[in-house]
RNA sequence: UGGGGCGUAGCCAAGUGGUUAAGGCACCGGAUUUUGAUUCCGGCACUCCCAGGUUCGAAUCCUGGCGCCCCAGCCA
C-alpha cells in the first residue's frame, strides 16, 4: 500500500529552469505548453511530453497551456481535438482556461509576415515545390537564390495581399523568409512561411483564410504571444531552433521563449509515429485508435492502464537527449504496482476443466466469504458460491508432473483458493483421449484450516459451475515482433513485423458470480492470472474482459508456456 | 571537416574535478505467503565508447579517433 507518491526525478530541463528562476529570468515565472497537432490520437510518447510540461508547471507554480497547433487544415479535424482533450484530462492534467489554437493567431501571424516583408526579410516566391527543392541545394552544396528573391517590398506586399485574397491557385506562390541560401543548416535556406490552401474548410476558422502559416513561423510566435518561457520539444527540432530564434528576433515582439529539446520515447515492440499508427488503423491491422494493443492513450485506457501508472512510467523513464528504447517491462511494472494496491481480487477460470467433488453432497452448496485484497482489509470482501461441480484451469492440472509442479496431479492434493483442499481421484477422458473431467474428493476440515498431518503446497483458483458467469476474455501480446521495428534490418518496413497473434480471444471462460455487476473500465485482479478490465464491448449478457497485464510469473521461467496460451 | 546532436550495466538513468559510480526495470539467490502474486532481505559497473594528455586526483577538463541518431515538405 505505497501511499508515498513518487516524486518526479530531476532532469536537465529542470536544471535549466532552476537556474533561470534563480537568476530571475522572466521574473521567475515558468510557463510551458503542450502543442499537439489535431491530426491523430495521442500516444505514450505524447504522455511523456504532457507529464513533462504539465509536471513542470505544477512544480514551479507556473502554467501550462494546451494549444492545438492547427495550421494544416488538410490533415486535422475536430474528432482529434476532442479525443486529445479527453486523453489529457484522463491522464490527470487540467489546462483550466488556457485552451488555445494556433489558428487564434492567424491575424497576428499575417501581420508579422507583413512586418518581415517591409523589412526586406521575406518575399513572395513564384517557384513551385519542385523548383524550390532544386534551388535549395543539398546537404553538402549551397543552394541558389530564387529569381524572385529580390522583389521590391511593394511588389511583395501586393502579392502577399493577393495570396490572402485568394487570387492565386494552390502552389502558385509561397511567402518565404529571406535568410541565407548558403546556410549549412537547411532550415535557414529561405524557409517557406505561408502557403496557399484554397477551398479547404478549417475546423476553427472555416473559410476565412486561404493561406496558412507554416510550423516554423507559427510556433515561435504562438509561444511568444502566450508568454511561454520554456518551449519544450523533441530532438528533431533542434535544427529548427536557429529559425525559431530568427523569427522572434526579426519581428516586433518582446517575448522570446527558450526552446529546449529532449529525446522522444521509443518503446520496444511498438511504433510511435502518428503516421505509422494511422497506417495501422487505416489498413485495418488493428481495430481502431483505441485497440488495446495500440500505444495510444485511448488504447492503453481500454486495455486497463491507469493514469497513475502512466505518470509513474513517465517519471521512471526520465528526460534526456540520448536515444533510447525502453523495455515493455518498465511499463508493465508500473501498472502492476498501481493495480496490485488498488485492484480488487476475483477468481476467473480462463481454460475451464470440469471438477466434480464426489463426497460433496449433490444439490447442496455454501457461501464463502473471501477478502477483496489479501493485504488490505479496507477493501472489504465478497461472497463465493461453493458446490459439488466446479471449474478449474486446465493449466492447473497434470496427470503426472515433477515435484516442482505444485498444482493438482492425479492422486495429489491441492488447495482451492479461499476454500477446501481437494484430491484428484480419477481422470475422465473422451474417446480422443482428451481430459474432460476430474473426479475429486474434498477434505471438509480444511476450510480456513490447514490439513492435518500433511502439507499441501499448491493453491489454485476455481469457480462453481452452477454460479459462474460465462465470458469472453481477450489476451494481448506485442503488436510487433522486433523490439525496435523501425530499425529491423530484415526486409521491408515495420508492417513486416506485425505479430498476427497479438490478439487472442478466449471464449467460454467462467467468472465468479460477483463480477456480474462490473462496469466498463473497472479493473480487477483475477487471482494467479493477471489484471483484467471490463471492455467497452461488454454487456451483462455477454461479458468481455481485457487482460491488462499478467502477474509476475516465476513459474513461467521454470516451465515456459508451450504455446498453450 | 555540410550542419546539428548523442555515447555511464541487458534497458532507462543520476552524476557538473575528490562519492564505495545514485535509483528504477530486468536478472540471480534466500525468508514469509491459502495468488508460483505481494512483501522482506541480499547480490548485480575496480569502471563510464576507444586512445592519448592535463592533474596529487578524471565518467567529469583537453586532443585525436570510433559508433549511433536527426536534417534537403508548400508536414508538424
JSON list of C-alpha atoms (C1' of nucleotides) in Angstrom, two decimals, chain B residues 21-63:
[
{"chain": "B", "resi": 21, "resn": "A", "atom": "C1'", "xyz": [29.94, 5.29, -9.79]},
{"chain": "B", "resi": 22, "resn": "A", "atom": "C1'", "xyz": [22.59, 7.07, -7.08]},
{"chain": "B", "resi": 23, "resn": "G", "atom": "C1'", "xyz": [17.89, 5.00, -8.27]},
{"chain": "B", "resi": 24, "resn": "G", "atom": "C1'", "xyz": [14.28, 2.14, -11.23]},
{"chain": "B", "resi": 25, "resn": "C", "atom": "C1'", "xyz": [13.23, -2.05, -14.53]},
{"chain": "B", "resi": 26, "resn": "A", "atom": "C1'", "xyz": [15.25, -6.81, -15.65]},
{"chain": "B", "resi": 27, "resn": "C", "atom": "C1'", "xyz": [18.10, -10.74, -13.69]},
{"chain": "B", "resi": 28, "resn": "C", "atom": "C1'", "xyz": [20.10, -14.11, -9.65]},
{"chain": "B", "resi": 29, "resn": "G", "atom": "C1'", "xyz": [19.74, -16.02, -4.76]},
{"chain": "B", "resi": 30, "resn": "G", "atom": "C1'", "xyz": [17.11, -16.51, 0.19]},
{"chain": "B", "resi": 31, "resn": "A", "atom": "C1'", "xyz": [12.78, -15.60, 4.01]},
{"chain": "B", "resi": 32, "resn": "U", "atom": "C1'", "xyz": [7.47, -15.18, 4.64]},
{"chain": "B", "resi": 33, "resn": "U", "atom": "C1'", "xyz": [2.91, -16.45, 1.96]},
{"chain": "B", "resi": 34, "resn": "U", "atom": "C1'", "xyz": [-4.29, -20.13, 1.15]},
{"chain": "B", "resi": 35, "resn": "U", "atom": "C1'", "xyz": [-2.31, -15.85, -5.51]},
{"chain": "B", "resi": 36, "resn": "G", "atom": "C1'", "xyz": [4.47, -19.81, -8.22]},
{"chain": "B", "resi": 37, "resn": "A", "atom": "C1'", "xyz": [1.43, -12.76, -6.70]},
{"chain": "B", "resi": 38, "resn": "U", "atom": "C1'", "xyz": [2.56, -9.22, -2.95]},
{"chain": "B", "resi": 39, "resn": "U", "atom": "C1'", "xyz": [6.10, -8.08, 0.93]},
{"chain": "B", "resi": 40, "resn": "C", "atom": "C1'", "xyz": [11.00, -8.55, 3.00]},
{"chain": "B", "resi": 41, "resn": "C", "atom": "C1'", "xyz": [16.34, -9.34, 2.90]},
{"chain": "B", "resi": 42, "resn": "G", "atom": "C1'", "xyz": [20.86, -9.98, -0.04]},
{"chain": "B", "resi": 43, "resn": "G", "atom": "C1'", "xyz": [23.59, -9.95, -4.84]},
{"chain": "B", "resi": 44, "resn": "C", "atom": "C1'", "xyz": [24.24, -7.48, -9.55]},
{"chain": "B", "resi": 45, "resn": "A", "atom": "C1'", "xyz": [29.72, -1.32, -13.42]},
{"chain": "B", "resi": 46, "resn": "C", "atom": "C1'", "xyz": [37.64, -1.90, -9.65]},
{"chain": "B", "resi": 47, "resn": "U", "atom": "C1'", "xyz": [34.80, 1.39, -14.12]},
{"chain": "B", "resi": 48, "resn": "C", "atom": "C1'", "xyz": [31.85, 5.37, -17.52]},
{"chain": "B", "resi": 49, "resn": "C", "atom": "C1'", "xyz": [32.65, 4.27, -26.47]},
{"chain": "B", "resi": 50, "resn": "C", "atom": "C1'", "xyz": [38.24, 3.96, -27.56]},
{"chain": "B", "resi": 51, "resn": "A", "atom": "C1'", "xyz": [43.32, 6.05, -27.35]},
{"chain": "B", "resi": 52, "resn": "G", "atom": "C1'", "xyz": [46.44, 9.62, -25.60]},
{"chain": "B", "resi": 53, "resn": "G", "atom": "C1'", "xyz": [47.15, 14.04, -22.44]},
{"chain": "B", "resi": 54, "resn": "U", "atom": "C1'", "xyz": [46.44, 17.66, -18.09]},
{"chain": "B", "resi": 55, "resn": "U", "atom": "C1'", "xyz": [46.08, 16.91, -12.69]},
{"chain": "B", "resi": 56, "resn": "C", "atom": "C1'", "xyz": [48.16, 14.77, -6.21]},
{"chain": "B", "resi": 57, "resn": "G", "atom": "C1'", "xyz": [43.26, 13.15, -8.10]},
{"chain": "B", "resi": 58, "resn": "A", "atom": "C1'", "xyz": [39.23, 12.45, -14.35]},
{"chain": "B", "resi": 59, "resn": "A", "atom": "C1'", "xyz": [32.83, 9.42, -16.03]},
{"chain": "B", "resi": 60, "resn": "U", "atom": "C1'", "xyz": [33.58, 14.74, -15.32]},
{"chain": "B", "resi": 61, "resn": "C", "atom": "C1'", "xyz": [38.88, 19.09, -18.31]},
{"chain": "B", "resi": 62, "resn": "C", "atom": "C1'", "xyz": [41.96, 18.89, -23.24]},
{"chain": "B", "resi": 63, "resn": "U", "atom": "C1'", "xyz": [43.34, 16.42, -28.01]}
]
